[in-house]
PDB file of C-alpha atoms in Angstrom:
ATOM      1  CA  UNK T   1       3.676   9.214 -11.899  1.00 87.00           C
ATOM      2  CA  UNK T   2       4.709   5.740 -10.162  1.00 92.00           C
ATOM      3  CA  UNK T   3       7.947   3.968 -10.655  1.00 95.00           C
ATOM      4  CA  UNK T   4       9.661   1.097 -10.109  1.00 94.00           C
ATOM      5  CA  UNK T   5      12.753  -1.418 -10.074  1.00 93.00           C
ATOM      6  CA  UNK T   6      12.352  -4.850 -10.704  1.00 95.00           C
ATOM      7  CA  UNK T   7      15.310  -5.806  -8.429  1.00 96.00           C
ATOM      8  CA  UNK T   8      17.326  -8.676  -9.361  1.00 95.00           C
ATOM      9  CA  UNK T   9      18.091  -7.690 -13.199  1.00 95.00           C
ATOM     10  CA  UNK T  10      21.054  -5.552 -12.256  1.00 96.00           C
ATOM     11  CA  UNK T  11      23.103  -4.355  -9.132  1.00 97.00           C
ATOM     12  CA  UNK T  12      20.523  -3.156  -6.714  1.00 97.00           C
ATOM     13  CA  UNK T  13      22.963   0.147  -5.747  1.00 96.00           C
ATOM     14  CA  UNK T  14      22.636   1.020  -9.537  1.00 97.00           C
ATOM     15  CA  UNK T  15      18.762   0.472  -9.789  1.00 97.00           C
ATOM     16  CA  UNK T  16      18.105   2.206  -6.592  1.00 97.00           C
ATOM     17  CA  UNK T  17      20.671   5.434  -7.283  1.00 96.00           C
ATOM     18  CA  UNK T  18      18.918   5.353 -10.929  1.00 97.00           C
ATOM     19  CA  UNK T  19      15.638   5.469  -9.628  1.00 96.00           C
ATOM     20  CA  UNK T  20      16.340   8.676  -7.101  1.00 96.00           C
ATOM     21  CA  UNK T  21      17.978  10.924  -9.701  1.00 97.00           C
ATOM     22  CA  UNK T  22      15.025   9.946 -12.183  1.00 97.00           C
ATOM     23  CA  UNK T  23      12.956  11.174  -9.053  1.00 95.00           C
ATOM     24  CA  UNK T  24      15.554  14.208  -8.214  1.00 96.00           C
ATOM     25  CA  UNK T  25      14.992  14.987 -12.277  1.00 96.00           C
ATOM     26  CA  UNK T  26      11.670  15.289 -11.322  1.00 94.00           C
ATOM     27  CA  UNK T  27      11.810  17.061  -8.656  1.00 92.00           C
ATOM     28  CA  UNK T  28      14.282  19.813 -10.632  1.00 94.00           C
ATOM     29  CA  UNK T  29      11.587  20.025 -14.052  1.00 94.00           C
ATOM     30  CA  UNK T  30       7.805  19.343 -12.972  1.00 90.00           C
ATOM     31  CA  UNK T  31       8.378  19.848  -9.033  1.00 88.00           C
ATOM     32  CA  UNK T  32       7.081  16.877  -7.870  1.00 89.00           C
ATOM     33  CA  UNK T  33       8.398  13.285  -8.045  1.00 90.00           C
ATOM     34  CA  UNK T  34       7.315   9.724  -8.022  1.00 93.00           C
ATOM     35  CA  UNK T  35       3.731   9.432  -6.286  1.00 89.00           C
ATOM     36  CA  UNK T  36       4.845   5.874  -5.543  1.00 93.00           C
ATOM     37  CA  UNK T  37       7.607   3.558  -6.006  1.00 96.00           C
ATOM     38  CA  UNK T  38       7.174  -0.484  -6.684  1.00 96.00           C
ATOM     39  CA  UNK T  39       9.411  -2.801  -5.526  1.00 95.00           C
ATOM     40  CA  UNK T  40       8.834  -6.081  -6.780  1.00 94.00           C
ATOM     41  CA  UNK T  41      11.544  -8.758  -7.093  1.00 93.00           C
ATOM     42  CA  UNK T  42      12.412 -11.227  -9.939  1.00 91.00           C
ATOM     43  CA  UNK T  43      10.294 -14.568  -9.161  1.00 86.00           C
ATOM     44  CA  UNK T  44      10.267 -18.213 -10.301  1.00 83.00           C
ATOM     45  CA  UNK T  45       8.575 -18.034 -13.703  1.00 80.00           C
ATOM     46  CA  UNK T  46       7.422 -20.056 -16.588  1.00 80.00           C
ATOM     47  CA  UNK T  47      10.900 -20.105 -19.041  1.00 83.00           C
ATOM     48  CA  UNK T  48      13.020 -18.074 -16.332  1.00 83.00           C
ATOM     49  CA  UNK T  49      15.951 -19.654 -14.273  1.00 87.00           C
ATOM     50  CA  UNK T  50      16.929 -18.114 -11.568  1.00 91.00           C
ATOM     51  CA  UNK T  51      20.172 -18.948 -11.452  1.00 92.00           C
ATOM     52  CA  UNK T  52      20.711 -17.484 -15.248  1.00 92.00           C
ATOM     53  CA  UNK T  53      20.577 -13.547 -12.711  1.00 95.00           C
ATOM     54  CA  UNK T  54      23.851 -13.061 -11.062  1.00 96.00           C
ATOM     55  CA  UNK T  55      21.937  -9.939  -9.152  1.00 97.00           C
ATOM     56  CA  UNK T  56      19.230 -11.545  -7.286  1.00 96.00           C
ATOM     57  CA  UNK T  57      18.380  -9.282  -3.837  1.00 96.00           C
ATOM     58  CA  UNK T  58      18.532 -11.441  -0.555  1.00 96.00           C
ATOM     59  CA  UNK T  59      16.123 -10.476   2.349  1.00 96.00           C
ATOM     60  CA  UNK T  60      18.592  -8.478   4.069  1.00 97.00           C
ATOM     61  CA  UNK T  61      19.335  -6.569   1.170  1.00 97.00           C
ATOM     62  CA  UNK T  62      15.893  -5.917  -0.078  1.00 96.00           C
ATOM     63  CA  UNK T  63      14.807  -4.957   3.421  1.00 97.00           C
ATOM     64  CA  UNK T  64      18.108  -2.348   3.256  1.00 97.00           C
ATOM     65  CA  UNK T  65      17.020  -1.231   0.638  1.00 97.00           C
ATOM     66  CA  UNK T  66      13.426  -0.848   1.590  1.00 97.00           C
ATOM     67  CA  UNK T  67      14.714   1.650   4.294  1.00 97.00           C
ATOM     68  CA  UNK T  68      17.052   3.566   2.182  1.00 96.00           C
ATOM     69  CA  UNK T  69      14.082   4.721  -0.453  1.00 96.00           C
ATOM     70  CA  UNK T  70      11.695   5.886   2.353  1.00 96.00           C
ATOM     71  CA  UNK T  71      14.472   7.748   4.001  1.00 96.00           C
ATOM     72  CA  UNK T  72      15.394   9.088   0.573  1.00 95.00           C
ATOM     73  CA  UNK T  73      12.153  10.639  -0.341  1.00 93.00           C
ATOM     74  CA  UNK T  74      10.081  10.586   3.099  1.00 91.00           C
ATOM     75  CA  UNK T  75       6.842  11.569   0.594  1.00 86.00           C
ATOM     76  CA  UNK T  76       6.437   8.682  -1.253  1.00 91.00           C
ATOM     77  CA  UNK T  77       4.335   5.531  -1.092  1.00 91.00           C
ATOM     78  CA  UNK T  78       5.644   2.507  -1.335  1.00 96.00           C
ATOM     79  CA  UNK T  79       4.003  -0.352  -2.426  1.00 94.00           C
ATOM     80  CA  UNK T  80       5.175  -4.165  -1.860  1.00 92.00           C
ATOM     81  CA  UNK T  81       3.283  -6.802  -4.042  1.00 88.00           C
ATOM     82  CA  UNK T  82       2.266 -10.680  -2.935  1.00 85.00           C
ATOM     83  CA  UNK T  83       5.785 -11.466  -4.327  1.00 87.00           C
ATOM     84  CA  UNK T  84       6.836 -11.115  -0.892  1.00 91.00           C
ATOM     85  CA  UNK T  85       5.428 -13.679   1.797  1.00 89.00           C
ATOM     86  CA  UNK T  86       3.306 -12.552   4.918  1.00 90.00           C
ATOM     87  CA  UNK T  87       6.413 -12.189   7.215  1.00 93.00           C
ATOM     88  CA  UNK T  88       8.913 -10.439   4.725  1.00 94.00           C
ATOM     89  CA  UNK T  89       5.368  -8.286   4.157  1.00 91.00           C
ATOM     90  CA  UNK T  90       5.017  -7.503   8.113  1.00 94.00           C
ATOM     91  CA  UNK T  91       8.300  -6.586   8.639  1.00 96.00           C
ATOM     92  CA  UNK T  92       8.780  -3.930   5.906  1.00 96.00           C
ATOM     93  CA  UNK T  93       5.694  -2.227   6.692  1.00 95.00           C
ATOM     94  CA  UNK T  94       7.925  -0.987   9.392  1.00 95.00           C
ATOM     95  CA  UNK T  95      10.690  -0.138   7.136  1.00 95.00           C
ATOM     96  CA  UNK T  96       8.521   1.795   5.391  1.00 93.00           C
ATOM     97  CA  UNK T  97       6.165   0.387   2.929  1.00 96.00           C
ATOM     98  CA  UNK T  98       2.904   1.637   2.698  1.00 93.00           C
ATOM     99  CA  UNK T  99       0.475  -0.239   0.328  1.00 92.00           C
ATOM    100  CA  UNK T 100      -0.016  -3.517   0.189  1.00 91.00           C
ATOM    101  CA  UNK T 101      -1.856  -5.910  -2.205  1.00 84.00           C
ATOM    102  CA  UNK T 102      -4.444  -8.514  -1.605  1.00 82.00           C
ATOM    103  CA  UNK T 103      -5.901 -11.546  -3.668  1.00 76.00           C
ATOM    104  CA  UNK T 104      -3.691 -10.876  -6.332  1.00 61.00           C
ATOM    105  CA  UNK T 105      -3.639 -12.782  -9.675  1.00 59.00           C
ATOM    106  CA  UNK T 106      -1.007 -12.473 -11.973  1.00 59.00           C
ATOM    107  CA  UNK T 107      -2.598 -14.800 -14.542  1.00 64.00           C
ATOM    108  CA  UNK T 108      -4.530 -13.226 -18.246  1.00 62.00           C
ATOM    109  CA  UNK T 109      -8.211 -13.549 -17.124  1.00 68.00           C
ATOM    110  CA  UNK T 110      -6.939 -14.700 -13.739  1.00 58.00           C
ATOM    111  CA  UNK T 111     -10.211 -12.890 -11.750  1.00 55.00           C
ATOM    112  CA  UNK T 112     -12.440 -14.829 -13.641  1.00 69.00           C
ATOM    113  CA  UNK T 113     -10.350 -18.033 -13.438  1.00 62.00           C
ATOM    114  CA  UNK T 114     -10.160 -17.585  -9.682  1.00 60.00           C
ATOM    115  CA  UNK T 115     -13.888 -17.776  -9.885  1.00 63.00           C
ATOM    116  CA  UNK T 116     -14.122 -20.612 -11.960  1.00 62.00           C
ATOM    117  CA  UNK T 117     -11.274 -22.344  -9.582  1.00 62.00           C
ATOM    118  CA  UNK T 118      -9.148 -22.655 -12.669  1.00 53.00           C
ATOM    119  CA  UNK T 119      -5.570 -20.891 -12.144  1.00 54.00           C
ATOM    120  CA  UNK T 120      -2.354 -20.755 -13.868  1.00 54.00           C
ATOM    121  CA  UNK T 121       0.101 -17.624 -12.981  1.00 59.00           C
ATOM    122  CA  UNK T 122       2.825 -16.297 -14.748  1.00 58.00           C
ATOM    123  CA  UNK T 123       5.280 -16.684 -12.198  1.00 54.00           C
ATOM    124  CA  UNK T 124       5.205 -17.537  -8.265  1.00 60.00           C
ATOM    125  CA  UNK T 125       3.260 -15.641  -5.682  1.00 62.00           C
ATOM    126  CA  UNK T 126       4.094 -15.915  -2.285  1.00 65.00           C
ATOM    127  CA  UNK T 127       1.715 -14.380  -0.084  1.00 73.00           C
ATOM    128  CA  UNK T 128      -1.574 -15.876  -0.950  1.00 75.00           C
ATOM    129  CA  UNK T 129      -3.677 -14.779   2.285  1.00 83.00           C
ATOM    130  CA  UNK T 130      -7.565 -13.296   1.303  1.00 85.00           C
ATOM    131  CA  UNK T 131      -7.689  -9.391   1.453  1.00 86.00           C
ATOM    132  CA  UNK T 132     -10.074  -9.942   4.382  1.00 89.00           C
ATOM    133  CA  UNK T 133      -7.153 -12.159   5.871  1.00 90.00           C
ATOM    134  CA  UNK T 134      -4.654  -9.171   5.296  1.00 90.00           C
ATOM    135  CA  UNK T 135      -7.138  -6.949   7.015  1.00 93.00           C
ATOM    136  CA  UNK T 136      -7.230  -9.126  10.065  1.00 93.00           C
ATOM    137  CA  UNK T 137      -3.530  -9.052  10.443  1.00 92.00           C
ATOM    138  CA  UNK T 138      -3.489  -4.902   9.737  1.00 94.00           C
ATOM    139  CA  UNK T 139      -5.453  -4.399  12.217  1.00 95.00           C
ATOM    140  CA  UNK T 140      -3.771  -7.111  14.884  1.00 92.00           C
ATOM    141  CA  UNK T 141      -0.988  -4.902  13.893  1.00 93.00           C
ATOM    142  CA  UNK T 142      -1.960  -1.269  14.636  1.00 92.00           C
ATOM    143  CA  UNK T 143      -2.532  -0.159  10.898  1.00 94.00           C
ATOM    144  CA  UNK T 144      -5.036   1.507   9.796  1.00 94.00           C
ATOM    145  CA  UNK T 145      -6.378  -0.272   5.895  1.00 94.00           C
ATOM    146  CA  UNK T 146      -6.999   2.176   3.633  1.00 93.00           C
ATOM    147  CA  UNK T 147      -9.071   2.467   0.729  1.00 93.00           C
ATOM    148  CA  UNK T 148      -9.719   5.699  -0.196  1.00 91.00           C
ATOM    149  CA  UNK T 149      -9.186   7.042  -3.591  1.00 88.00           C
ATOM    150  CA  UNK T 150     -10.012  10.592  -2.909  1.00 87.00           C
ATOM    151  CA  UNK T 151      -7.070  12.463  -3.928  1.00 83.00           C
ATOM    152  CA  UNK T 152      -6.913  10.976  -7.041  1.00 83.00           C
ATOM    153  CA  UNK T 153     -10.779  11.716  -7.503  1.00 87.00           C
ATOM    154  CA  UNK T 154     -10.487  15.360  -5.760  1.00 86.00           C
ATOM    155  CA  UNK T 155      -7.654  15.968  -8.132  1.00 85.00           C
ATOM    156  CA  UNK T 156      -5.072  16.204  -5.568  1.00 82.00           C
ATOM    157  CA  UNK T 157      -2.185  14.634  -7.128  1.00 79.00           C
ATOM    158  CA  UNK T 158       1.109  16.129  -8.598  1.00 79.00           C
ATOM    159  CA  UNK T 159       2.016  19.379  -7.014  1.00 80.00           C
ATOM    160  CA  UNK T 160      -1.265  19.682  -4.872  1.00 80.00           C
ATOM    161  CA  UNK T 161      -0.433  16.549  -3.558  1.00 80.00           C
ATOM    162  CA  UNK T 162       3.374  17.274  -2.428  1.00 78.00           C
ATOM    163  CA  UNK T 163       2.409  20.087  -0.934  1.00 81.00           C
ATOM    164  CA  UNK T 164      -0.063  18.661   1.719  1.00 80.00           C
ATOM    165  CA  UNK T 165       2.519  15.301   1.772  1.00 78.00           C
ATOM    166  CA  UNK T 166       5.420  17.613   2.899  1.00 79.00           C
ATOM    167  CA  UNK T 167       3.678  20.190   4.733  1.00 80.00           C
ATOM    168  CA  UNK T 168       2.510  17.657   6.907  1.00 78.00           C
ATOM    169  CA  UNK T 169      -0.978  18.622   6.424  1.00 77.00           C
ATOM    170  CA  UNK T 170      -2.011  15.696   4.387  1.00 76.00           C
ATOM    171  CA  UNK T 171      -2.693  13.824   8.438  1.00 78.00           C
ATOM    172  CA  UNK T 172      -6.026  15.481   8.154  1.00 79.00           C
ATOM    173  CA  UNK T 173      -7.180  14.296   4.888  1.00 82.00           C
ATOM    174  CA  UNK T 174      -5.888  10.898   4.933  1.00 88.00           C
ATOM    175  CA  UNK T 175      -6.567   9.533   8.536  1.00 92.00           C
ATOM    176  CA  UNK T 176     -10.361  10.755   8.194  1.00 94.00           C
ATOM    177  CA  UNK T 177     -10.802   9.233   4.743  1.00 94.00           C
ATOM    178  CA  UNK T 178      -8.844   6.245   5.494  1.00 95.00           C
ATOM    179  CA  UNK T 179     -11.104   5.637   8.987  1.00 97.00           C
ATOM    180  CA  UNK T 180     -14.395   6.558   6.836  1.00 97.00           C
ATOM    181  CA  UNK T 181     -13.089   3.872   3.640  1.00 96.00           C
ATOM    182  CA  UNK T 182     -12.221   0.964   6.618  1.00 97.00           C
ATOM    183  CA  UNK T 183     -15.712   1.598   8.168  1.00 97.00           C
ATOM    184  CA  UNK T 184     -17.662   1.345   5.162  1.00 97.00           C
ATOM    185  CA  UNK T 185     -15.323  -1.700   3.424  1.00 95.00           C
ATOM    186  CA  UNK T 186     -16.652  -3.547   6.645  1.00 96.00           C
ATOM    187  CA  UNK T 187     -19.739  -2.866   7.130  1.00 97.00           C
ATOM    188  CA  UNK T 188     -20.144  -3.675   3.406  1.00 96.00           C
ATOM    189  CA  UNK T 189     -18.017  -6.890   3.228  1.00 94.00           C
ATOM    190  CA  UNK T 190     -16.634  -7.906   6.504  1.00 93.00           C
ATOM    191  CA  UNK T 191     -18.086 -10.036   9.467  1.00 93.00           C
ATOM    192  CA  UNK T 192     -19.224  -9.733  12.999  1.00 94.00           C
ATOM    193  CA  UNK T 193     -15.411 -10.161  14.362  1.00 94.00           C
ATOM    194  CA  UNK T 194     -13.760  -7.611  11.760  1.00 95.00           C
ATOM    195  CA  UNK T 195     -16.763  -5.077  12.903  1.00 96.00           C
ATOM    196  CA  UNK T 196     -16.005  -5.641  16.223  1.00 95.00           C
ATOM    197  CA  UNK T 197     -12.049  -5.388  15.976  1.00 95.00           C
ATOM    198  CA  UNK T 198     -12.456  -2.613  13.505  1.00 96.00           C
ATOM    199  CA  UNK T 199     -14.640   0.006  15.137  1.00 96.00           C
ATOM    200  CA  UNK T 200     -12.399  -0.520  18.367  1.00 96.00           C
ATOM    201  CA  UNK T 201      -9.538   0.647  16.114  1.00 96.00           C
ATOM    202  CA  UNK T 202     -11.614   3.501  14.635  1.00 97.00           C
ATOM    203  CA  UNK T 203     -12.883   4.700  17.749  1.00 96.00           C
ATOM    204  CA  UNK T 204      -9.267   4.947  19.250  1.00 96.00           C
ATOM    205  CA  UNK T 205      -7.893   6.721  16.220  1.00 96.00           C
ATOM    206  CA  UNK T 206     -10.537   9.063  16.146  1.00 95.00           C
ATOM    207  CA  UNK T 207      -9.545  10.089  19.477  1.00 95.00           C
ATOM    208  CA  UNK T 208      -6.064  11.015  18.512  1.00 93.00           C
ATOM    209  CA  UNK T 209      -7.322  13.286  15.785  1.00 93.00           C
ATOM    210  CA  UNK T 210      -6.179  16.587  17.107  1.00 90.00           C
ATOM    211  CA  UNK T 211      -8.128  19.160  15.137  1.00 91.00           C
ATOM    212  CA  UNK T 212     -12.129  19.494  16.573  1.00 94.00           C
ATOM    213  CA  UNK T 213     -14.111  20.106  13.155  1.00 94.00           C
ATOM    214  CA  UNK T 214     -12.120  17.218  11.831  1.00 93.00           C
ATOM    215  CA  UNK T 215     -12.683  14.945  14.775  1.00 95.00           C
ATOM    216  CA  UNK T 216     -16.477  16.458  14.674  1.00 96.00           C
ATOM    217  CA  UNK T 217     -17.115  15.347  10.713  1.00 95.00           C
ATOM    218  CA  UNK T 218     -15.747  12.410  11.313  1.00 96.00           C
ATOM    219  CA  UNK T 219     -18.010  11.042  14.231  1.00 97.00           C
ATOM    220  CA  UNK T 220     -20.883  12.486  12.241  1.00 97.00           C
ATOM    221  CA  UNK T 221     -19.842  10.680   9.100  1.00 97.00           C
ATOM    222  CA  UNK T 222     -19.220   7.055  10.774  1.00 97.00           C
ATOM    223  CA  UNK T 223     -22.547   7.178  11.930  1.00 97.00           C
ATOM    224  CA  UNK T 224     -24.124   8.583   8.471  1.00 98.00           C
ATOM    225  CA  UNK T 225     -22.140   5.026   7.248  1.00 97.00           C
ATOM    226  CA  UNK T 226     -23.954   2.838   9.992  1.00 97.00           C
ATOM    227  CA  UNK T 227     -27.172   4.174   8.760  1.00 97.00           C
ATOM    228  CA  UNK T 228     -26.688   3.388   5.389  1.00 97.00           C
ATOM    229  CA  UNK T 229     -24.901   6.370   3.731  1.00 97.00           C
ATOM    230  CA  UNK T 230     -21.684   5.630   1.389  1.00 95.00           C
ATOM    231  CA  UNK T 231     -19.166   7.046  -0.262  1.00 92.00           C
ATOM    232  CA  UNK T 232     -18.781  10.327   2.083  1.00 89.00           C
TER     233      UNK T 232
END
């Protein structure tokens, strides 16, 4: 299950104290809690002004706020949209966000308009930059862009999920598959600089992987991607 506060309807302190004993209730029924929280907040739109919200989040707030869910519940992805510009985007990745969008629309139809050149949104983006763009600054950054969908496929969500997330043990699913998913998005869609850039990342993080049959699948897969093999 994923949640999430639009922040700027109400006081932030009641959305985000809300939001952790819906988690805690959880926690206490099902034994797991959110999967992932969203964190979008109230935008220019079409019929909407902003000064009608006495509750609109400032930067320093939001990024407060940012920091007080991840230490909160440590286990939990957090995902910031293209509301946010590139530079409010960097800088919470270190307060703890950990998805990111790309290329978003947030028009009916608006992947097809973007095709045709035609756009209209239903209210204002703010970071605009190409998903390869994003990559690029990932990577300049130390991350690691992930695309792997494998717990969700694998079935290991829920409870099965928690249990590697706060056990720690989740490191050696994740790092391999997200290494493995970077690999083949650029081999499959990226250039000659993002290949270049990229495998120096993957090459380094591979050699932090701790565990030898891990480390050893790993090489073996990257190079089962190079020669043409996908979706290991």
């Amino acid at each position: 299950v994923g949640a999430g506060v639009l922040f700027g309807l109400y006081e932030p302190e009641f959305e985000v104290l809300g939001l952790m004993m819906h988690n805690e209730h959880l926690e206490k029924e099902y034994g797991v809690g959110f999967h992932t929280i969203s964190m979008p907040r109230l935008k220019k739109a079409e019929g909407v002004e902003l000064k009608d919200y006495p509750h609109l989040v400032d930067d320093e707030t939001f990024k407060r706020l940012v920091a007080i869910i991840r230490i909160a519940v440590p286990f939990t992805g957090i995902i910031m949209s293209t509301r946010e510009s590139a530079s409010m985007r960097k800088e919470l990745l270190r307060y703890g966000v950990s998805q990111v969008s790309a290329g978003s629309s947030v028009d009916i139809g608006g992947y097809k308009k973007m095709e045709e050149n035609h756009r209209t949104e239903q209210f204002k983006l703010s970071d605009e930059r190409t998903p390869l763009e994003v990559i690029y600054d990932l990577l300049g950054d130390g991350y690691i862009p992930s695309f792997c969908t494998a717990c969700y496929r694998q079935g290991r969500t829920g409870d099965r999920f928690m249990q590697l997330a706060k056990s720690g043990n989740i490191q050696n699913v994740c790092t391999p598959n997200a290494l493995m998913t970077l690999m083949e998005y650029i081999l499959d869609y990226g250039d000659k600089r993002l290949y270049q850039i990229g495998e120096k990342l993957i090459n380094n993080e591979i050699e932090k992987i701790e565990r030898a049959d891990i480390k050893e699948l790993l090489i073996k897969n990257i190079r089962l991607l190079k020669e043409g093999k996908r979706d290991l």
